[in-house]
PDB file of C-alpha atoms and ligand atoms in Angstrom:
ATOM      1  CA  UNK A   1     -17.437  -2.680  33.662  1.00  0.00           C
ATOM      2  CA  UNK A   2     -15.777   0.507  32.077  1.00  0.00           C
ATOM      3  CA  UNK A   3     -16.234   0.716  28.606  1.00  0.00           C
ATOM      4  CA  UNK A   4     -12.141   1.265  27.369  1.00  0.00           C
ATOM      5  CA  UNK A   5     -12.315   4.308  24.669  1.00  0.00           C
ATOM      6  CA  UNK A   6      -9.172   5.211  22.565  1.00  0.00           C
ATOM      7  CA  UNK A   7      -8.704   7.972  20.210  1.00  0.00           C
ATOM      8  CA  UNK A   8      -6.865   7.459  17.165  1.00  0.00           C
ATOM      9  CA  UNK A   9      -6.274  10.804  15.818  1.00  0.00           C
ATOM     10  CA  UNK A  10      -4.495  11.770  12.348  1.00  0.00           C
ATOM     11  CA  UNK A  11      -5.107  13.761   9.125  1.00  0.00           C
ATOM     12  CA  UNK A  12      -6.692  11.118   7.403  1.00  0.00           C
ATOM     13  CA  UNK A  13      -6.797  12.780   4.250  1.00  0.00           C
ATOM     14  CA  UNK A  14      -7.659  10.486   2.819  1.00  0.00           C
ATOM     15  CA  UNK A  15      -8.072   7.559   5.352  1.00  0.00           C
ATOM     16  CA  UNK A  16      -5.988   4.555   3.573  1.00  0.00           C
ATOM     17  CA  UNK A  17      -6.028   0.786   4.254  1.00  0.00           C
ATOM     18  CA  UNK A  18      -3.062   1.067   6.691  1.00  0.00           C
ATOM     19  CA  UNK A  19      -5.401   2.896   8.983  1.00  0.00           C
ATOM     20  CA  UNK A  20      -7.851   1.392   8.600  1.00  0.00           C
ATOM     21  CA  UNK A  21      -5.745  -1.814   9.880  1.00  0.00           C
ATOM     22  CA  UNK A  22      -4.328   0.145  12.749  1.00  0.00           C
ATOM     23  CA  UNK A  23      -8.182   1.132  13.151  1.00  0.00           C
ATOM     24  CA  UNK A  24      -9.567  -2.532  13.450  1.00  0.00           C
ATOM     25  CA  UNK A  25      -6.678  -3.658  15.626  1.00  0.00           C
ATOM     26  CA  UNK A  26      -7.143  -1.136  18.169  1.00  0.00           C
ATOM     27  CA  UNK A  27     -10.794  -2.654  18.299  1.00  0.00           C
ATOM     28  CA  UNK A  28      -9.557  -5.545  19.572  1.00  0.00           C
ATOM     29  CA  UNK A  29      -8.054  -3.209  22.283  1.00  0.00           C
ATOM     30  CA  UNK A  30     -10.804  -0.973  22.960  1.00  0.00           C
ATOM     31  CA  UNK A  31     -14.496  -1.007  23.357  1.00  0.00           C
ATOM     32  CA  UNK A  32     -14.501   1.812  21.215  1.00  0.00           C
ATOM     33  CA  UNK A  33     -11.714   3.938  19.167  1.00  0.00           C
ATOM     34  CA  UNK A  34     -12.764   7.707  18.224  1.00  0.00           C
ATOM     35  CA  UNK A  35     -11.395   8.768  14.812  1.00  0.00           C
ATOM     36  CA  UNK A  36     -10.198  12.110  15.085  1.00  0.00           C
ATOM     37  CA  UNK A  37      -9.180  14.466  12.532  1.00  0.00           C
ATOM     38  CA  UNK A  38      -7.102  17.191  13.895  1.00  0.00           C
ATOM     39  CA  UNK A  39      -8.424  20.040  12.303  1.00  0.00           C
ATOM     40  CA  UNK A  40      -5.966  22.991  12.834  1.00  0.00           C
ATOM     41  CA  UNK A  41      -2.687  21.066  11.592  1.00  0.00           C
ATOM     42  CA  UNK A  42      -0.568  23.006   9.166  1.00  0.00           C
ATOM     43  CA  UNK A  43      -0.910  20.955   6.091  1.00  0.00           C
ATOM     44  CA  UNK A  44      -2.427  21.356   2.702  1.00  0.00           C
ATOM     45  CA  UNK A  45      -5.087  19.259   2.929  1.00  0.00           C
ATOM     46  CA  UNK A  46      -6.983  17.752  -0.417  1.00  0.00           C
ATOM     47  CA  UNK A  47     -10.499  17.037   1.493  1.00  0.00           C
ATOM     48  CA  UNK A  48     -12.266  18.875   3.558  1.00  0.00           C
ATOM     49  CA  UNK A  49     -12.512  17.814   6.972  1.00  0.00           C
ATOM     50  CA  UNK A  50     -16.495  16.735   6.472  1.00  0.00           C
ATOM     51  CA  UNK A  51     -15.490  15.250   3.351  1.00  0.00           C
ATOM     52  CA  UNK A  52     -12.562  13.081   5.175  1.00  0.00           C
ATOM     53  CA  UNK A  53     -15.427  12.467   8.136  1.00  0.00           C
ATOM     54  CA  UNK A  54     -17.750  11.092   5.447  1.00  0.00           C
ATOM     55  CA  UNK A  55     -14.824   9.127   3.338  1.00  0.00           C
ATOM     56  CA  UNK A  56     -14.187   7.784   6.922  1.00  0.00           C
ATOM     57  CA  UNK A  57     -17.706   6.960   7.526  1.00  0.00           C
ATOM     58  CA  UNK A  58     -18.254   5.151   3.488  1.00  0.00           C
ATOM     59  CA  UNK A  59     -14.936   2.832   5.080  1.00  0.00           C
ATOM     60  CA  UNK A  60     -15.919   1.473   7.855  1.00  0.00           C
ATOM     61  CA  UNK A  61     -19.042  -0.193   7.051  1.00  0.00           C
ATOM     62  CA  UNK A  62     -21.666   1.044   9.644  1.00  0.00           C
ATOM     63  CA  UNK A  63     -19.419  -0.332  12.405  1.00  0.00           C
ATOM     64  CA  UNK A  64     -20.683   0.689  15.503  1.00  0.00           C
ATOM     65  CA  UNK A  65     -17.770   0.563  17.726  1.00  0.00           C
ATOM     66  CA  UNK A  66     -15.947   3.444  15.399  1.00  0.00           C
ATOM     67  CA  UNK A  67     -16.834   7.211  16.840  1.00  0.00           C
ATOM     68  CA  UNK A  68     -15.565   9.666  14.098  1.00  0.00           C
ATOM     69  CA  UNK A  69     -15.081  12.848  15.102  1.00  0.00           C
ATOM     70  CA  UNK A  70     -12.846  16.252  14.730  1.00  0.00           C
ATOM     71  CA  UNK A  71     -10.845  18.426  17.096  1.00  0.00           C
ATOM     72  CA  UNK A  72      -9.408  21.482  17.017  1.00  0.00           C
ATOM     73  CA  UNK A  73      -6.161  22.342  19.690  1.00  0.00           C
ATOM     74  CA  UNK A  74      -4.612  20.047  21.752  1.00  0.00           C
ATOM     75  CA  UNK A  75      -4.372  16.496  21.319  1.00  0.00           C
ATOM     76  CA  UNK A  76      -4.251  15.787  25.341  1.00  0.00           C
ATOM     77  CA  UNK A  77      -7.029  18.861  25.724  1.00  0.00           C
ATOM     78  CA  UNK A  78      -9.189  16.388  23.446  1.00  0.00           C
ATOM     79  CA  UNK A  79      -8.453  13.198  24.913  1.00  0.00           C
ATOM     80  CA  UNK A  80      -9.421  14.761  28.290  1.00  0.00           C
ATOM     81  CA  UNK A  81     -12.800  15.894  26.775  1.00  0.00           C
ATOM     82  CA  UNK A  82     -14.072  12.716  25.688  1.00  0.00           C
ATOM     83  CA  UNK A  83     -12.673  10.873  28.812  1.00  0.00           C
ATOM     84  CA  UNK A  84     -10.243   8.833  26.695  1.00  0.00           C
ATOM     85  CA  UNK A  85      -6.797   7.740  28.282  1.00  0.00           C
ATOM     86  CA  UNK A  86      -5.209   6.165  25.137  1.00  0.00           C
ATOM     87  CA  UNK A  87      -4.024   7.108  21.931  1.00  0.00           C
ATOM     88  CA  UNK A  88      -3.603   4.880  19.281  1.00  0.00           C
ATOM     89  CA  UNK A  89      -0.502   5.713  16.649  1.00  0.00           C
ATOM     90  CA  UNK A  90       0.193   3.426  13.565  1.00  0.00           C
ATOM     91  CA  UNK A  91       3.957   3.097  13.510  1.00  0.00           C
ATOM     92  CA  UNK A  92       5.397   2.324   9.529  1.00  0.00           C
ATOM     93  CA  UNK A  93       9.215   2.538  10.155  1.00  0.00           C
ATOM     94  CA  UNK A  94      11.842   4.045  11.677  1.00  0.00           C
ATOM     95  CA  UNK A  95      11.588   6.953   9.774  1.00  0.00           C
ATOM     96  CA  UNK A  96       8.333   7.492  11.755  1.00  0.00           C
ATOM     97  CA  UNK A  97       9.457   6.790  15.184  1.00  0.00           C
ATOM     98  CA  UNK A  98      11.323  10.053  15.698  1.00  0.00           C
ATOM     99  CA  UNK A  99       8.111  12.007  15.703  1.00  0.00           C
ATOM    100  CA  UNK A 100       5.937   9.830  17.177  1.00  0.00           C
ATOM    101  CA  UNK A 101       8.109   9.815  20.220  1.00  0.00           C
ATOM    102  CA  UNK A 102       8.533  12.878  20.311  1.00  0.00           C
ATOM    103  CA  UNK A 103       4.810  13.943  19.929  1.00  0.00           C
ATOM    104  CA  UNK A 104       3.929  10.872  22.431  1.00  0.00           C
ATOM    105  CA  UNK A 105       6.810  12.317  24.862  1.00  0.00           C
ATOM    106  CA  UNK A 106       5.475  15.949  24.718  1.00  0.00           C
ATOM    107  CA  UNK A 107       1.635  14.873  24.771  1.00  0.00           C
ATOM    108  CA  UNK A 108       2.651  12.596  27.843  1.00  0.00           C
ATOM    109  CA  UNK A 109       4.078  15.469  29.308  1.00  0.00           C
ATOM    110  CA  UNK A 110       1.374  17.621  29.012  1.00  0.00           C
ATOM    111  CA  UNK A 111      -1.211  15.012  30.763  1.00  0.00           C
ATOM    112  CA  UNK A 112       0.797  12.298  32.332  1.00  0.00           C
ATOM    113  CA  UNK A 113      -2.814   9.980  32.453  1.00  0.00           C
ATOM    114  CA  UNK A 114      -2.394   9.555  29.009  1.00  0.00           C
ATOM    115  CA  UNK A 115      -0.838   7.243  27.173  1.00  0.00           C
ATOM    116  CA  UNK A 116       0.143   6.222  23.558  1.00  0.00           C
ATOM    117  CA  UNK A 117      -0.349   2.654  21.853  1.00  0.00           C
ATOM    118  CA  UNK A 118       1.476   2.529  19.093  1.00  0.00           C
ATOM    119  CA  UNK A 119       0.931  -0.420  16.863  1.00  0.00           C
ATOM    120  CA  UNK A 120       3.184  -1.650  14.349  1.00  0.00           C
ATOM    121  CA  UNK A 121       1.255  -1.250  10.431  1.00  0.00           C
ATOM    122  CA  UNK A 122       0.352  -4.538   8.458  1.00  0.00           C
ATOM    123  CA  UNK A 123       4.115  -5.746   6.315  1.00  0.00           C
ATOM    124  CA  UNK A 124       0.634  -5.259   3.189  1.00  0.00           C
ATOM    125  CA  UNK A 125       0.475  -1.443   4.010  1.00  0.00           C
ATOM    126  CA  UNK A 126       3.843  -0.437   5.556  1.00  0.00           C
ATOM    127  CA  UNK A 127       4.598   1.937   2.526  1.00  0.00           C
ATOM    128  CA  UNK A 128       0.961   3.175   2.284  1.00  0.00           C
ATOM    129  CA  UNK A 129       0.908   6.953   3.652  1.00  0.00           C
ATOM    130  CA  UNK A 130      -2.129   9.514   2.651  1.00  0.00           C
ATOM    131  CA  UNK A 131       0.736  11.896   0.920  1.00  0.00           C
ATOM    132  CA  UNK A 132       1.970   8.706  -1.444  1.00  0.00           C
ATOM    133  CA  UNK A 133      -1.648   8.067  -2.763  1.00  0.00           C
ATOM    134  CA  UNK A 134      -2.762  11.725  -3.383  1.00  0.00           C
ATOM    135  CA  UNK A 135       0.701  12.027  -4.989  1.00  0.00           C
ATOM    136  CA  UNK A 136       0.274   8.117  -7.472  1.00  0.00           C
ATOM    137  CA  UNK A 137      -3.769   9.506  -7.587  1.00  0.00           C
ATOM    138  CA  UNK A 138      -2.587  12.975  -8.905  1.00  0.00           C
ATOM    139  CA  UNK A 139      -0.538  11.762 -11.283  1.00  0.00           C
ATOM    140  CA  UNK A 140      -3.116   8.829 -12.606  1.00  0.00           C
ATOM    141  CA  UNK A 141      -1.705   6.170 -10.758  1.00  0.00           C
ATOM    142  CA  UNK A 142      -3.513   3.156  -9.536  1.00  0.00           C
ATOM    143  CA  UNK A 143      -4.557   3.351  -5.516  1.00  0.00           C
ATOM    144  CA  UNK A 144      -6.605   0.446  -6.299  1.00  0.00           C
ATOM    145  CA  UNK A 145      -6.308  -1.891  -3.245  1.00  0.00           C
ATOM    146  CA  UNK A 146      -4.400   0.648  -0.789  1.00  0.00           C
ATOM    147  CA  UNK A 147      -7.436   2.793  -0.522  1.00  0.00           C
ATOM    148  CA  UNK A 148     -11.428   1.723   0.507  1.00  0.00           C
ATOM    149  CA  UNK A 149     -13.193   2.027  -2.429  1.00  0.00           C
ATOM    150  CA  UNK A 150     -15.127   4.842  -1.658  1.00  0.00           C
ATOM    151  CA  UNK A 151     -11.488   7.100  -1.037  1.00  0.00           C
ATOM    152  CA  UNK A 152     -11.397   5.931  -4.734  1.00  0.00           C
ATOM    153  CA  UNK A 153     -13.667   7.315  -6.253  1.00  0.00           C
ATOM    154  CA  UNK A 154     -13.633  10.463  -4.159  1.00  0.00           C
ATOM    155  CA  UNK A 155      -9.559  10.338  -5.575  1.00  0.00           C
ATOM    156  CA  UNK A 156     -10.827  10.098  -8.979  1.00  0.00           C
ATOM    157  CA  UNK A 157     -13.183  12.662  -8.703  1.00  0.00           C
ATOM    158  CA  UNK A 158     -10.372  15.422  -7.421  1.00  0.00           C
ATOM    159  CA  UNK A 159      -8.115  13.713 -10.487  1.00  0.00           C
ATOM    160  CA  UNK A 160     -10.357  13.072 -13.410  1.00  0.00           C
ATOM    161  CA  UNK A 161      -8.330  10.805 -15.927  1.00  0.00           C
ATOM    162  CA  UNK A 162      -6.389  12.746 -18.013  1.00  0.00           C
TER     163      UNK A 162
HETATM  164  O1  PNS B 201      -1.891  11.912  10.503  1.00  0.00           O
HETATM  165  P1  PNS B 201      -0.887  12.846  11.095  1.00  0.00           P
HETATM  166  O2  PNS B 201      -0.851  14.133  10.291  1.00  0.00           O
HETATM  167  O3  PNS B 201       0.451  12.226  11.250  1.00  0.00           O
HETATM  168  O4  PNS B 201      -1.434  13.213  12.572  1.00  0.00           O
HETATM  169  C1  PNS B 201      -0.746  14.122  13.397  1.00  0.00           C
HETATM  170  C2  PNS B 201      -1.615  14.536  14.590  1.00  0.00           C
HETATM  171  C3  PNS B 201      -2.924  15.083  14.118  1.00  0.00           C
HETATM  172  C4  PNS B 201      -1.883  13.323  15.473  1.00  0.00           C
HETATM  173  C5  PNS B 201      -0.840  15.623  15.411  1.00  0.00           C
HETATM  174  O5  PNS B 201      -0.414  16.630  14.548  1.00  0.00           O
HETATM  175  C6  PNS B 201      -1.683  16.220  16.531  1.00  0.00           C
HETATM  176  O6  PNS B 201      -1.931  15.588  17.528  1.00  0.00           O
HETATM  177  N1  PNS B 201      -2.129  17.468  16.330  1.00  0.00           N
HETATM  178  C7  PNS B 201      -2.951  18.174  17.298  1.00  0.00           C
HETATM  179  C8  PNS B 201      -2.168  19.319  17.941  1.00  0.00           C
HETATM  180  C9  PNS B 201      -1.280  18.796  19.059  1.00  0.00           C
HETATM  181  O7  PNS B 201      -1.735  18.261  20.038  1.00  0.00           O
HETATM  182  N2  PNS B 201       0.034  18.973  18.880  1.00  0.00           N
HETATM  183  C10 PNS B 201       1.008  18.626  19.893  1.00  0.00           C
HETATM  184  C11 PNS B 201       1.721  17.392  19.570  1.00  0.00           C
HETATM  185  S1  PNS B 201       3.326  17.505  20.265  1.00  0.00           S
END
């Protein structure tokens, strides 16, 4: 049988624990879901991309079935490369579903074989966002328990205590 691959592509910078539940219910989807951190998004990014690979790779726990990976263009261009036909999109509210359907729409136009999954985040993590925690971290907050531990630390090393 076909192994069923989906890419589940984002900033992650930093990966949170709302991914990382979007992450682990895709796997219930899909044989395997590819990370992917777009690397050519306009966005001031705190981590490098190898750093967010490797704060990626600390969070999932040597799980086998996670591919993590980067890409540079096109979203469909990169889907087509790695033979993938689904995307996976973690959905918070409303407020998000604008954009998703209008990326989905576009990136559906642009390869009609490919499709978007979007999954509705955890009720835990629904206000969880990578821009909320670098803002609490920056500011000495606690990102205890919305972050994996190792997104912690690397958060505490970018925002010593003051
Ligand atoms: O985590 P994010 O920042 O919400 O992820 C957005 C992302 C990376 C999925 C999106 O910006 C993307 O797919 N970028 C790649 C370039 C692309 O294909 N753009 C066309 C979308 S209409």
């Amino acid at each position: 049988m076909k192994e069923k691959v989906a890419v589940y592509p984002g900033s992650f910078d930093p990966i949170t624990y709302g991914h990382m539940d979007i992450l682990h219910r895709g796997l219930r989807l899909f044989d395997t879901v590819i990370c992917a951190i777009a690397t050519n998004i306009e966005k001031n990014s705190l981590f490098t991309v190898p750093e967010r690979m490797e704060l990626i790779r600390e969070s999932i726990n040597g799980d086998k079935n996670v591919v993590i990976d980067s890409f540079d263009g096109l979203l469909v261009q990169y889907v087509k490369r790695v033979n993938a036909r689904f995307v996976i999109r973690g959905l918070r509210a409303m407020s998000d579903f604008e954009y998703e359907f209008q990326m989905a729409s576009m990136n559906r136009n642009l390869n009609c074989d490919m499709d978007t999954i979007f999954m509705m985040t955890s009720k835990d993590y629904f206000f969880v966002s990578s821009r909320t925690i670098k803002e609490v971290a920056s500011f000495g907050g606690v990102v205890k328990g919305f972050v994996p531990p190792a997104v912690e630390e690397a958060l505490n090393r970018k925002f010593p205590p003051r």
